[in-house]
Coordinates of C-alpha atoms in Angstrom, one line a residue:
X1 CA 57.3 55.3 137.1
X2 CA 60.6 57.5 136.2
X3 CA 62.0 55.6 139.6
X4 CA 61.5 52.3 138.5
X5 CA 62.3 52.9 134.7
X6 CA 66.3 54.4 136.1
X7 CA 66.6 51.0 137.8
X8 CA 65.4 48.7 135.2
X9 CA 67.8 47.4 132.8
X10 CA 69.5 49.6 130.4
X11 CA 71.0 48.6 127.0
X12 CA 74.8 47.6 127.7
X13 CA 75.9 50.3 125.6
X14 CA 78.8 52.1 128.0
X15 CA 81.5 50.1 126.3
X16 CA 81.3 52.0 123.4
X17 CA 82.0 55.4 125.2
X18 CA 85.4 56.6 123.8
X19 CA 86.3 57.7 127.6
X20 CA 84.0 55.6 129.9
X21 CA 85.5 57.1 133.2
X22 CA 83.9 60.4 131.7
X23 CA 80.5 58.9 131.5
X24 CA 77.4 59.7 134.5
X25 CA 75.6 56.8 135.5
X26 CA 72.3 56.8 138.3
X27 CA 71.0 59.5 139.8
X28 CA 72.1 63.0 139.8
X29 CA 70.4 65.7 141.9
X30 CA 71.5 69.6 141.0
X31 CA 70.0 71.0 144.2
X32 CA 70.8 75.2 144.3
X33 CA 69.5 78.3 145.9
X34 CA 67.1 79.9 143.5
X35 CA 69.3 83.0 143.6
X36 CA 69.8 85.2 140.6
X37 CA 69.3 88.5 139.2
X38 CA 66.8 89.6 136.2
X39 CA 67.2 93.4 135.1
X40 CA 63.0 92.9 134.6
X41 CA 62.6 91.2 137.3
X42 CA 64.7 92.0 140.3
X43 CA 66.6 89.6 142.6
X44 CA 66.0 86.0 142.6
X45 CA 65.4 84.4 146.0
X46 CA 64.4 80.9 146.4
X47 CA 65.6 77.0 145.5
X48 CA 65.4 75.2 142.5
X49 CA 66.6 71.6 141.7
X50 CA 67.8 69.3 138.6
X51 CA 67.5 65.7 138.6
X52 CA 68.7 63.4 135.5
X53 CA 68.0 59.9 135.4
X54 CA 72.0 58.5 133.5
X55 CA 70.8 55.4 134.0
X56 CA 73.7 52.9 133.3
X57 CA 75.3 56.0 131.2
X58 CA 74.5 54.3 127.8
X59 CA 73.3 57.3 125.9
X60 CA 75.0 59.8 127.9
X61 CA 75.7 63.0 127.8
X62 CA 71.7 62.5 127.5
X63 CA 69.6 61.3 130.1
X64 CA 66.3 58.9 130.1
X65 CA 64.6 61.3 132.3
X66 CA 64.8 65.0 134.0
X67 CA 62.5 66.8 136.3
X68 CA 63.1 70.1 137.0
X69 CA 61.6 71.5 140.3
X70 CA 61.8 75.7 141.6
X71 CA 59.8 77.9 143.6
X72 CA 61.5 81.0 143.6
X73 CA 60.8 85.0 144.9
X74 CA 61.5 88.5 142.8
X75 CA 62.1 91.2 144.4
X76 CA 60.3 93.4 141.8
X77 CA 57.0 91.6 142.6
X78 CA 56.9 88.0 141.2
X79 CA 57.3 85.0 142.3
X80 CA 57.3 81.2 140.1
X81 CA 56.3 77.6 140.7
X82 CA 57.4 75.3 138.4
X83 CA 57.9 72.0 137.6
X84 CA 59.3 70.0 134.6
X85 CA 59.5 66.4 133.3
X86 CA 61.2 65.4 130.2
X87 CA 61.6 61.6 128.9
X88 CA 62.5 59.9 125.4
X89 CA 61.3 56.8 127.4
X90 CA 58.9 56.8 129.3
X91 CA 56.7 56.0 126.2
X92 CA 58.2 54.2 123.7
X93 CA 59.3 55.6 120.5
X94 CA 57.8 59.4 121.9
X95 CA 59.5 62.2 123.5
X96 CA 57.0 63.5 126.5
X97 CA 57.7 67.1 127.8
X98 CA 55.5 68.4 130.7
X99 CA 55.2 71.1 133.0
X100 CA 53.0 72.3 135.3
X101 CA 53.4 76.5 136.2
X102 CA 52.3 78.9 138.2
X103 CA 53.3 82.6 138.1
X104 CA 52.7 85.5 139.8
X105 CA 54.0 89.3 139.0
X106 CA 52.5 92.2 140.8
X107 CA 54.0 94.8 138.4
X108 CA 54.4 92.7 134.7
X109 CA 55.4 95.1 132.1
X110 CA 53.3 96.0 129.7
X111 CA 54.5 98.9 127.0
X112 CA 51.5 98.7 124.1
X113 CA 51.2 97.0 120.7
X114 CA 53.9 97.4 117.9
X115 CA 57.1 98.1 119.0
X116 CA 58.1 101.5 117.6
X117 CA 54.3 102.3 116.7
X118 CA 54.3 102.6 120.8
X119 CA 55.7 105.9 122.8
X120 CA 57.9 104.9 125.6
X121 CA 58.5 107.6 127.9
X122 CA 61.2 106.1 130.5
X123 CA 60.2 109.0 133.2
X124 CA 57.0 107.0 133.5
X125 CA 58.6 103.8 134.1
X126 CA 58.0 103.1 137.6
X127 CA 58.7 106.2 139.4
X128 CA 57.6 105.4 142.8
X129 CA 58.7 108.8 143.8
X130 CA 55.4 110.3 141.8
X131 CA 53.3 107.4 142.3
X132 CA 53.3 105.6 138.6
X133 CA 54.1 102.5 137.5
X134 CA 52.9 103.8 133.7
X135 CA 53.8 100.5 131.9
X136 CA 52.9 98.2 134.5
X137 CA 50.0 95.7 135.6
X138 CA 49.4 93.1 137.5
X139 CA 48.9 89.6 136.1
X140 CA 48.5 85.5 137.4
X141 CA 49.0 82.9 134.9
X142 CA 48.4 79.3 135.1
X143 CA 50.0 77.2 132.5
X144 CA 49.5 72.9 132.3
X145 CA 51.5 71.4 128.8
X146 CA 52.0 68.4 127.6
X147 CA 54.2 67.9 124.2
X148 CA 54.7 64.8 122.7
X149 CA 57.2 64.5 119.8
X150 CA 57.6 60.8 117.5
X151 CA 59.9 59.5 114.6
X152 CA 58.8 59.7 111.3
X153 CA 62.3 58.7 109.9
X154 CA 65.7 60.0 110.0
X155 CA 65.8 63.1 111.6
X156 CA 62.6 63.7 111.0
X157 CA 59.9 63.7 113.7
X158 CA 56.3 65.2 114.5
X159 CA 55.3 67.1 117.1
X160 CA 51.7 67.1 119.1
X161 CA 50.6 68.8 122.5
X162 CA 47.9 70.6 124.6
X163 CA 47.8 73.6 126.9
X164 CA 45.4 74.7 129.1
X165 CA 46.4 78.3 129.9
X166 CA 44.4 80.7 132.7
X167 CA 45.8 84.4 132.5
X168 CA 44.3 86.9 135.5
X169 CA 45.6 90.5 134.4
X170 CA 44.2 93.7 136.2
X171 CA 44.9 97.0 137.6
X172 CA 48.6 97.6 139.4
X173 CA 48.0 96.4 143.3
X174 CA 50.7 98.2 145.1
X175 CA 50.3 101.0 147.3
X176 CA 53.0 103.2 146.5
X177 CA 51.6 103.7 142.5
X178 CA 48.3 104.8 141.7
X179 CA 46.2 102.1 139.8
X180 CA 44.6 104.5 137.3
X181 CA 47.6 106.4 135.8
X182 CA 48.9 102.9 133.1
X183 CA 48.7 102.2 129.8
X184 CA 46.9 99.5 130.3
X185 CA 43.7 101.9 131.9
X186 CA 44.5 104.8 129.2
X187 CA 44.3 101.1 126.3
X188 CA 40.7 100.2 128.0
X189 CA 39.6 104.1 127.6
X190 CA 41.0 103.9 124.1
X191 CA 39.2 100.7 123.2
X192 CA 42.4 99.3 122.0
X193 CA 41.7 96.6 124.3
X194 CA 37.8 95.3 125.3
X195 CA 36.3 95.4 128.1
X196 CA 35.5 91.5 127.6
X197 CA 39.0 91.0 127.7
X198 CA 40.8 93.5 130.1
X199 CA 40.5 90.6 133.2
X200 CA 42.3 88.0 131.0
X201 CA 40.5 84.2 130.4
X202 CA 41.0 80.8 129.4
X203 CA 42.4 79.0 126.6
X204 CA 42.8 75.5 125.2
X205 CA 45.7 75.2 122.7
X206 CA 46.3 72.4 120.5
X207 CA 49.1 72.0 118.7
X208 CA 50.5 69.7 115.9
X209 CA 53.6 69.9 113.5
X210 CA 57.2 68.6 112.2
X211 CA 60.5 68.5 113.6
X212 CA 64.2 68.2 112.2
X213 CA 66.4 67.2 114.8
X214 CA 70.4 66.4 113.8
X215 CA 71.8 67.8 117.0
X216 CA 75.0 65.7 118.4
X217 CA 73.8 67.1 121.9
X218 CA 70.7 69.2 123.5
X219 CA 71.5 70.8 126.2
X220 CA 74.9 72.8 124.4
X221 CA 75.2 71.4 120.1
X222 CA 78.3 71.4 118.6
X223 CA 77.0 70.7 115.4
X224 CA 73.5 70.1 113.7
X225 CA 70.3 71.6 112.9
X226 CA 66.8 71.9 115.5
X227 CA 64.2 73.2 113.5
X228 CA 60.3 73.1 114.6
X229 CA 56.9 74.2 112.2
X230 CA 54.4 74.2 114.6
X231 CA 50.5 75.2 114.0
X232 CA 48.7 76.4 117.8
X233 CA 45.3 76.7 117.5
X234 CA 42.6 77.7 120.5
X235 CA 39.2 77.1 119.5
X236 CA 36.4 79.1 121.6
X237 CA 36.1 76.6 124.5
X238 CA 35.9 79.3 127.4
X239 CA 36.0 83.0 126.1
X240 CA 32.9 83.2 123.7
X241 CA 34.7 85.4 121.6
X242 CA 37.9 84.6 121.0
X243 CA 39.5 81.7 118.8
X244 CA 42.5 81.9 116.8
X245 CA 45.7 79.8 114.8
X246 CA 49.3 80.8 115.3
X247 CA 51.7 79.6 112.9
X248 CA 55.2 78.7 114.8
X249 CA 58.4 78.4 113.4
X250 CA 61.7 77.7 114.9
X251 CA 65.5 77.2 112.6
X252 CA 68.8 76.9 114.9
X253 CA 72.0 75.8 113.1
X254 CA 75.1 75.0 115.3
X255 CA 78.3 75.1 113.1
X256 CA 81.6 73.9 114.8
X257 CA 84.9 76.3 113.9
X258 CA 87.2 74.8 115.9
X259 CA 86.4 70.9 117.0
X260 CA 83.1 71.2 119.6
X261 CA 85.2 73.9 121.7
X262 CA 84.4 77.0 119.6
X263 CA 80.3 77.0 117.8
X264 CA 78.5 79.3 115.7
X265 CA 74.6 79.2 116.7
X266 CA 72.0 80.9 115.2
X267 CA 68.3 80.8 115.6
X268 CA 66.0 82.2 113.0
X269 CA 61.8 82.6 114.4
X270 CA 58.6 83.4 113.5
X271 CA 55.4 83.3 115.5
X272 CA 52.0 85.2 114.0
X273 CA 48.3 84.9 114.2
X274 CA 47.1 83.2 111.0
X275 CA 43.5 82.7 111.4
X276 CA 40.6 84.1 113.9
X277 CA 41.2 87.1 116.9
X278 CA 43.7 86.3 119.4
X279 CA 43.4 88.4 122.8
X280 CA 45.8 91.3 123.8
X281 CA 46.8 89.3 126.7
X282 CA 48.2 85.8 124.9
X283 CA 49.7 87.7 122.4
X284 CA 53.6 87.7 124.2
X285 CA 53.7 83.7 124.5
X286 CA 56.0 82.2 122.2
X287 CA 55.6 78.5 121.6
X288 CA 58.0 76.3 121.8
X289 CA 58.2 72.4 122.2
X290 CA 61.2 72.4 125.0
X291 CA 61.3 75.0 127.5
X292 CA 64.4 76.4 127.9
X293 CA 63.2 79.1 130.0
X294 CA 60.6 78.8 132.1
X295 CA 59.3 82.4 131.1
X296 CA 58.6 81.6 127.1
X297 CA 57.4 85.5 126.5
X298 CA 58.8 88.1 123.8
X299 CA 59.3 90.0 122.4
X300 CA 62.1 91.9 124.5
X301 CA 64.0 90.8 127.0
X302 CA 65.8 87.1 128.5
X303 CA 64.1 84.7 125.7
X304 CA 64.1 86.2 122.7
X305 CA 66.1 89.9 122.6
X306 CA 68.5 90.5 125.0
X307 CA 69.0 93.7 127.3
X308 CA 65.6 95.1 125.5
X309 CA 62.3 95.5 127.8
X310 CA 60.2 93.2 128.4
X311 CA 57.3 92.3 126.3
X312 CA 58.7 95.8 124.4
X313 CA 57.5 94.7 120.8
X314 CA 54.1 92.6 120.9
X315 CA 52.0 92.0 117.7
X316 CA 49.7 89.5 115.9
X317 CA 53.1 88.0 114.1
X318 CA 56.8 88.8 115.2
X319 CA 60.0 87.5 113.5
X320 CA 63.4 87.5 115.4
X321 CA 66.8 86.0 115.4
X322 CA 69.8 85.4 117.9
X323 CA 73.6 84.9 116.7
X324 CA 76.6 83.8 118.7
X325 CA 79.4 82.7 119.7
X326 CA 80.0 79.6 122.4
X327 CA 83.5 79.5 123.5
X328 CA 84.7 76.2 125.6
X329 CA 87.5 78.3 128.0
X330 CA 88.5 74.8 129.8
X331 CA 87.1 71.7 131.8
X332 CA 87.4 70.3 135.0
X333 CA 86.4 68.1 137.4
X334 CA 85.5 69.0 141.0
X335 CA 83.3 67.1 143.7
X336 CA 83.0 64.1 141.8
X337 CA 81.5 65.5 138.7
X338 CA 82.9 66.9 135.3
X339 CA 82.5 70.9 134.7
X340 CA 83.4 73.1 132.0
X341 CA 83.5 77.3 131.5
X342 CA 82.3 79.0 128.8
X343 CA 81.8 82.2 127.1
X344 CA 79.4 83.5 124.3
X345 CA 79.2 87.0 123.0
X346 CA 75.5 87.6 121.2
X347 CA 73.6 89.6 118.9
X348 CA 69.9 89.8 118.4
X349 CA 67.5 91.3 116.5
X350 CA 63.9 91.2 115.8
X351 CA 60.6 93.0 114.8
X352 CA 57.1 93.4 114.5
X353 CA 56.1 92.2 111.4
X354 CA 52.0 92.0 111.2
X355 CA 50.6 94.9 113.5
X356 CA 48.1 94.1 116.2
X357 CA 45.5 96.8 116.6
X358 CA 47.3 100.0 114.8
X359 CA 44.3 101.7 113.7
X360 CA 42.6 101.8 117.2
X361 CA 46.3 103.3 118.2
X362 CA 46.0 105.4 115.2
X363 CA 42.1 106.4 116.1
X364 CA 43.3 107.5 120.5
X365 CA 45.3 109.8 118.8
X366 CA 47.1 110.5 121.9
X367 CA 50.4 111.9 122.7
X368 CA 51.3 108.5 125.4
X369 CA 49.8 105.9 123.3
X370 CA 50.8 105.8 119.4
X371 CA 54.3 107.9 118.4
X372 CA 53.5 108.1 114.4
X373 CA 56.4 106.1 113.8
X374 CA 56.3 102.4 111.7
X375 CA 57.8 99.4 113.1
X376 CA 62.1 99.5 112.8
X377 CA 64.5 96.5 113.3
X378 CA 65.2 96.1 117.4
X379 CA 68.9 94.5 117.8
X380 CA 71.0 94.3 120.6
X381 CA 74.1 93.4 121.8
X382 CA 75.7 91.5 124.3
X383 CA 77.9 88.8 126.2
X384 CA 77.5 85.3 128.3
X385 CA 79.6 83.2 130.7
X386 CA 78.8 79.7 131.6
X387 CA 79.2 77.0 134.1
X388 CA 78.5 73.9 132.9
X389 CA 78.2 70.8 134.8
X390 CA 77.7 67.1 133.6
X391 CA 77.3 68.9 129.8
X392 CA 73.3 69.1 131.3
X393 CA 73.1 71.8 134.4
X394 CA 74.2 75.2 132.4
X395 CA 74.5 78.4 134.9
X396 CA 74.0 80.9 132.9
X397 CA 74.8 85.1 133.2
X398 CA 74.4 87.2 130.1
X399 CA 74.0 91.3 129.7
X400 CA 73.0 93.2 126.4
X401 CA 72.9 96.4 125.8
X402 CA 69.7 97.7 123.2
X403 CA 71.3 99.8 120.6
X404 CA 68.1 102.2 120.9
X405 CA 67.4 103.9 123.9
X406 CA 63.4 103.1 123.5
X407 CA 63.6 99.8 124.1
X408 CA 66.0 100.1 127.3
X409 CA 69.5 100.8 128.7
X410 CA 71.0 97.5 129.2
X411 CA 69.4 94.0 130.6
X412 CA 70.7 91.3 132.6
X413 CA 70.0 87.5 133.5
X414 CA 71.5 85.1 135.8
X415 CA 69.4 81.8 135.2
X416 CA 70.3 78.4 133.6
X417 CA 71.1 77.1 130.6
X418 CA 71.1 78.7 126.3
X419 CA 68.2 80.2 125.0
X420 CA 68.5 78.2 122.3

């Protein structure tokens, strides 16, 4: 249907372009080796592809459709099959966003409930030399979304979607670290976690809400406001046990400084459990109505803050926020398509903000599992380069640096486009 729709006839709207030799028209295929490097999750190995619909380049630099393909390899034990579909017309008058995902991770991190409230103990991290993989298990997750976003006038829109999510957690699988010696087994001793629920399960979420949207652009804003309130709720379809609401709240402001070549951004979030018992193991996903990344998990690490561990701060509610700088350097045009460089220095910070289970922490009373303290403010620090081509297809490298030593050293990601 997207095939027919790019050949069909297009509004005659490329006249108005203020540099029409600028504008994409057709087809355009962003075919690349899946090859990049995640501090969390090794070396990237694999292919991955891009393709915009520009149709006759009328509302360009936006496209009428995208899909998004990748099967990619870790080297740390994962590996992700993915594909993506995003259309303001295939339906008329409603955004769709789909995606279908598949993701595997044979040693997915797992460092306990509420942040500081948590020991971390970096000699246990993974030390194949004495057999332990301490914050590790191993976990399959099956995610199928659809998100469908309307006008309601002006900038102004709602939001609605479904999820069917399948998470498979257990016991670490790899020969060289003994299965037994994790958190996640000394959690299930503990009770901090159920035995009803130590396998993972299924969930149907449903989710409705409002969106402001004044973005000039999507992909990189020069100016405007993208702001979601979202309510997620998963009523006891599968589980017998567990049903729950998540309140979801996204604010990003893009302020130009110097024409669109210089930007302020900053995103301001909040996710938390509002009614019923959500599971230990859904409690990392953060909603959002665009994937950015393909891995929407926090907090810690690539998605929400930077250079900290992954999944270090998990609770029933979390509120975060990510400032910085994008820099234009210069523009170019090579093999027949346009291409700009870019830098943007960072800071984020974020915390735990309703505490998920503290008093069975408080109750194990041991030495590995709660540390005494409260819940602090987690920030980072960090910079970005990017290579961006046809304003869409953003390759992206950023490193942070934690400015606490218990949530990490210093984090790195080579993937595509802004986090937000």
């Amino acid at each position: 249907m997207a095939a027919l729709a790019c050949g069909a006839v297009f509004p005659e709207e490329a006249a108005a372009q203020e540099n029409p030799a600028a504008v994409k028209t057709g087809w355009n295929f962003g075919p690349l080796p899946a090859v990049g490097f995640n501090t969390d999750l090794g070396f990237q190995m694999g292919a991955l592809c891009d393709i915009y619909c520009y149709g006759d380049g009328a509302v360009y630099p936006e496209y009428y459709h995208k899909f998004n393909v990748e099967a990619s390899y870790y080297t740390k034990g994962s590996g992700v099959f993915h594909l993506f579909y995003d259309s303001k017309h295939l339906i008329p008058g409603v955004r769709m966003t789909a995606a279908a995902t598949y993701m595997t991770n044979r040693k997915y991190s797992f460092y306990g409930f509420n942040g500081a409230a948590s020991v971390y103990l970096p000699e246990l991290d993974s030390n194949a030399d004495e057999g332990v993989a301490f914050y590790n298990v191993r976990r399959d997750y099956l995610r199928i979304l659809a998100d469908f976003q309307g006008k309601i006038g002006g900038s102004w829109g709602w939001a609605a979607g479904l999820a069917f999510k399948d998470y498979r957690v257990g016991d670490i699988e790899l020969e060289q670290y003994d299965p037994h010696r994790t958190l996640y087994r000394r959690y299930i001793d503990s009770g901090i976690i159920d035995r009803d629920e130590m396998y993972g399960g299924m969930h149907l979420e449903m989710k409705a809400g409002v969106v402001y949207d004044s973005r000039d652009a999507e992909a990189a804003p020069s100016r405007g406001i993208w702001s979601e309130l979202c309510l997620i709720g998963a009523p006891d379809v599968f589980s017998g046990k567990y049903s729950y609401m998540k309140l979801s709240a996204h604010f990003r402001h893009y302020l130009p400084l110097w024409r669109e070549r210089v930007v302020f951004a900053y995103h301001l979030a909040y996710q938390g459990t509002i009614a019923g018992e959500a599971p230990f193991y859904v409690q990392q996903d953060i909603s959002t109505l665009y994937l950015r990344q393909i891995n929407s998990e926090g907090l810690g690490s690539i998605n929400t803050i930077r250079g900290t561990l992954y999944n270090r701060m998990v609770g029933d509610g979390y509120a975060w926020s990510n400032m910085e700088l994008r820099i234009k350097l210069f523009s170019f045009d090579f093999i027949g398509q346009h291409w700009y460089a870019a830098t943007n220095p960072f800071f984020d910070f974020g915390a735990v903000v309703q505490p998920y289970r503290l008093d069975r922490m408080k109750l194990a009373d041991a030495a590995d599992i709660y540390s005494g303290n409260g819940e602090r403010l987690h920030c980072s620090a960090g910079l970005g380069i990017k290579l961006a081509m046809n304003e869409n297809f953003i390759v992206s490298a950023e490193g942070a640096v934690p400015f606490s030593a218990n949530d990490g050293t210093f984090g790195m990601n080579i993937g595509l486009g802004y986090i937000f």
